[in-house]
Amino acid sequence: MSRLMSTLLIAASLLPVVALAGKTDSTASPAAASLAPLPVPVDFGPPQGDPIHAVLGVPPNVPPPIHRNYPAKVIVDLEVIEKEMPIAEGVTYTFWTFGGTVPGSFIRVRQGDTVEFHLKNAPDSKMPHNIDLHAVTGPGGGAASSFTAPGHESQFTFKALNAGLFVYHCATAPVGMHIANGMYGLILVEPPQGLPKVDHEYYVMQGDFYTTGKYREKGLQPFDMDKAIDEHPTYVLFNGREGSLTGDHALTAKVGETVRLFVGNGGPNLVSSFHVIGEIFDRVYTEGGAHTQENVQTTLIPAGGSAITEFHVDVPGSYTLVDHSIFRAFNKGALGILKVDGPENKAIYSGKQSDTPYAGNGTAPQAVAAPAPKAAATGPLSKADQLKAGEQSFNGTCAVCHQATGEGMAGVFPPLAKSDYLARQAKDHLISIPLHGLNGKVTVNGKDYDSVMPPLGQLTDDEVANILTYVLNSWGNPGGQVSKEEVSKVRAMPATASTGH
Amino acid sequence: MKRLAAMLAGLLLAIPAAATDYVALPGGDFASVVPADGKAALAHIAPFRLRTEPVTNAEFQAFVATHPQWRRDRVAPVFADSNYLAHWSGADTLGTGALPQQPITRVSWFAAQAYCESEHARLPTWYEWEYAAAADATRADARNDPAWRERVLAWYGRPSTTPLPSVGGAPDVHGVRDLNGLVWEWVDDFNALLVGSDSRDQDGADKLKFCGAGALSLQEKENYATLMRVAMLSSLKASDTTVNLGFRCARSP
Amino acid sequence: MKRLLVLLLVMIGGHAFAATPLPRDSIYQLDISLTDQGGQTAMLAQRRGQVQVISMFYSSCTMVCPMIVDTMRATRNAVDEPQRDRLGLLLVSFDPARDSVDALRQYAARRKLDAPAWTLARAEPQAARQLAALLGLQYRQLPDGDFNHSSELILLDADGRILARSTVIGRLDPPFVEAVKHALGTP
């Protein structure tokens, strides 16, 4: 009784104070008043057990989850390798890499682990390098402690105090150039309880690249500092190469499974509007931190930042990973595919139910979810090689509208198969169509079409030559051959869109 | 007997070395990427003579034959790391991994110094080297020409998986060859390039580490082609060797 | 010939160590001579036989060098007698143009850096550059005559091998002090 009484008294005596406090706070932001004190990162104490050598993940793969209930000493060995690799079909670039890949090897540790980091710079490197891990608490994120000349190894140790998905990158001068050459990757610091179990985990990292040659210009392309400073990338890519996540390299899952994407953005310049076409992220660990958002369409990933996205796949098909700053996806390469196999679920997604074309204002959409077209090889090609390369490019670029069978789509996209229109065009005009596009009414095989075909400016001369040669020799067309030189001649003429006649 | 043979071979090889060319460079005031006062001061470069070509494997082999303390099996580890001359087939033989006319690489600063001393010369200072390397075929300072910069950068972008070319590239306006585009080169005062090892540390934080002015601020940020060479040299210890690092010598007139 | 001379000097110096070959990772492999504040010139290798803390400085430095000196003094004072007397302190100038023997003597007197514990020395410019390179110290002269330089204390064992280094200047660095005590054989 007396205890209850005193409790009441105390409560009563507190009332005015609370009221007063409330009054004072009314001028401050209500959010600030409700914020908890800053959480102090938990230190789980000294490392236990035998030291563990970290298993590193080669993109797009991720090392297996950590099932460990104590903090350990984890030894990470990472080698810097400077090497020439393809950046797009027929195009190579001298990448500077952490572990021989772009992005660099995926590192996975547990919160509270003591990480003994060994940075090795390959003996045939030209440059000194270092590493700044955003998971490090300490000046430079390890940069000064890991500055390593070619043919040397540096060691430093840090404790992974905060859980999250963190970017690492090189910070040697000029920093922007080292990053632009591919020197970034992700380190996951798992919370002690781990992440919820999923069926698939993948590693995707965006980066922007600056070459002196234009997009898909063949050969070894040097870095272009001026474009980098102007923030005008030639390529915006997932995992350092156009096509790294398409075709045979597409990510895979089965209907009914769960997928977790560890997504990073190395930059150096661009912020990514990461989106998977046809999917909704059921859960996003925004900015790679502890808090989650649900039902997200597009998540913003800063340069030097990350996000973890999780979703359930319900319907089979190809889901396209893009930076939804969409020219980057279709004109600079920021495109990947998640291929989902399994039974249809018409209740969730019907597939096409109606086949009625809508001419509308007559504008033909550019290729949307087309896989990245395979560019042709350089040099003079035999006709057989041209046909082969042309088929690839056609299926990548043209087939979305004209169909792989060349049948087109009634009323919208004219057929290329057995086309009397094609048969009566002069060669130069034929070449000008993919180069400059085609506007206005055309009559093909007795039917009228009034659409706009946009110029396919991203195609190189040899790609145009190969595509046209392929078209002329397919589906009952009259045959013939178009050379790269003929294309470049037409390209040099005044560029106006052809009109139908 | 073997030793005598090696010495004879050394003497024979020493003949082309004796014909080594040095050319006179006028020097003068020079805007370095590493300004003398850490801000903007010009570097004053006295007239000097520079070796027209980097030292070759053959020349260094001849040196080792007459200065056996610089053989890789005898050198003290304080003066050269374990990769010193590791591409040679033996302590005094070149083999297929080191052709006679290729530039010598995998040499430490101490070894480079000792070699130059044997040629009655010294290593060039950073300012001398940077000043000389600013030239192209027609101009003493071509650094503002994007073509100059691109040529320098093109080499940085080439991975070093193919064998090094022989020395003897096109001469510049002074008659000097291969300053850019062949190998990194030691300079005498490589340890004067007090660049913070975290390049983003813009100023001040290292006042105690680097007495006085703190870490160097790198001027001419646009001239990153040269800046990268400074970063490379600043990462080295005097006993370090790398597969792309050689040297040439200089003389005061 | 030069090497023979070194050997002779070492023998004249009367060090028992001369009998055993110098460790290959010793900084005494460097063939340079130093001239101390008393005007005595000797080979660097003659310092063999004593545990030492070594650093580089220049006497007209007003900013960090006095702190280097103070830190060396404090480090020595942190060692108990009698081991303290077995610890040598060596400061080598990288400003040979201005740091004459006289300048070094005056500096030592002003700062009460008494021999035999303290040695302030100068070397020829090329020798100073070599010693700095060997010790992993960086320096450059500025247009106004001052120097930019890295500041570190380096502990050498009796054979000239580097045992420990410290970049802590202006106060004691406990792990470095422990290393010094350990090198002197104190518990």
CSV table of C-alpha atoms in Angstrom, one decimal, chain A residues 82-84 94 96 123-128 130 132 140 143-144 147 149-152 169 171-175 177 225-226 229, chain B residues 81 83 149 153 155-161 184 197-200 222 224 227-228 231-232 234-237 240-244:
chain,number,residue,atom,x,y,z
A,82,GLU,CA,46.1,-4.7,-63.4
A,83,LYS,CA,44.8,-6.5,-66.5
A,84,GLU,CA,43.3,-6.0,-69.9
A,94,THR,CA,42.9,-2.0,-68.9
A,96,TRP,CA,42.8,-2.2,-62.2
A,123,PRO,CA,54.6,-7.8,-59.1
A,124,ASP,CA,53.8,-6.7,-62.6
A,125,SER,CA,51.5,-3.9,-61.5
A,126,LYS,CA,52.6,-0.5,-62.8
A,127,MET,CA,50.9,1.5,-60.0
A,128,PRO,CA,50.9,1.6,-56.2
A,130,ASN,CA,45.7,0.9,-51.4
A,132,ASP,CA,39.6,2.2,-48.2
A,140,GLY,CA,41.1,6.8,-44.3
A,143,ALA,CA,44.0,3.7,-47.0
A,144,ALA,CA,47.2,5.1,-45.5
A,147,PHE,CA,49.5,2.0,-49.5
A,149,ALA,CA,54.0,-0.5,-54.1
A,150,PRO,CA,54.0,-3.1,-56.9
A,151,GLY,CA,55.3,-6.4,-55.8
A,152,HIS,CA,54.6,-5.7,-52.1
A,169,HIS,CA,37.7,1.1,-53.2
A,171,ALA,CA,42.2,5.7,-52.8
A,172,THR,CA,45.5,6.3,-54.5
A,173,ALA,CA,45.9,9.5,-56.5
A,174,PRO,CA,44.2,10.2,-58.8
A,175,VAL,CA,41.5,8.5,-56.8
A,177,MET,CA,40.9,7.3,-62.0
A,225,MET,CA,40.2,11.8,-68.0
A,226,ASP,CA,38.4,14.7,-69.6
A,229,ILE,CA,35.9,15.1,-65.0
B,81,ASP,CA,64.8,-6.7,-51.6
B,83,ASN,CA,63.2,-9.6,-56.1
B,149,ARG,CA,49.5,13.8,-71.8
B,153,LEU,CA,48.8,7.9,-70.0
B,155,TRP,CA,51.7,3.6,-71.1
B,156,TYR,CA,50.0,3.6,-67.6
B,157,GLY,CA,47.0,1.9,-69.2
B,158,ARG,CA,49.0,-0.9,-70.8
B,159,PRO,CA,49.3,-3.9,-68.5
B,160,SER,CA,52.9,-5.1,-68.2
B,161,THR,CA,52.2,-8.7,-69.2
B,184,TRP,CA,59.5,4.0,-64.2
B,197,SER,CA,49.9,7.8,-48.4
B,198,ASP,CA,46.2,8.6,-48.4
B,199,SER,CA,45.9,11.0,-51.3
B,200,ARG,CA,42.6,12.5,-50.2
B,222,GLU,CA,45.1,18.4,-64.3
B,224,TYR,CA,47.7,13.8,-63.3
B,227,LEU,CA,51.1,13.1,-60.5
B,228,MET,CA,50.8,9.3,-60.9
B,231,ALA,CA,52.4,8.6,-56.3
B,232,MET,CA,54.5,5.6,-57.6
B,234,SER,CA,56.3,8.0,-53.1
B,235,SER,CA,55.2,4.4,-52.5
B,236,LEU,CA,58.7,3.1,-52.6
B,237,LYS,CA,61.4,2.3,-50.1
B,240,ASP,CA,62.4,-1.9,-53.2
B,241,THR,CA,62.5,-3.3,-56.7
B,242,THR,CA,59.7,-3.7,-59.2
B,243,VAL,CA,59.3,-5.2,-62.7
B,244,ASN,CA,58.8,-1.8,-64.3
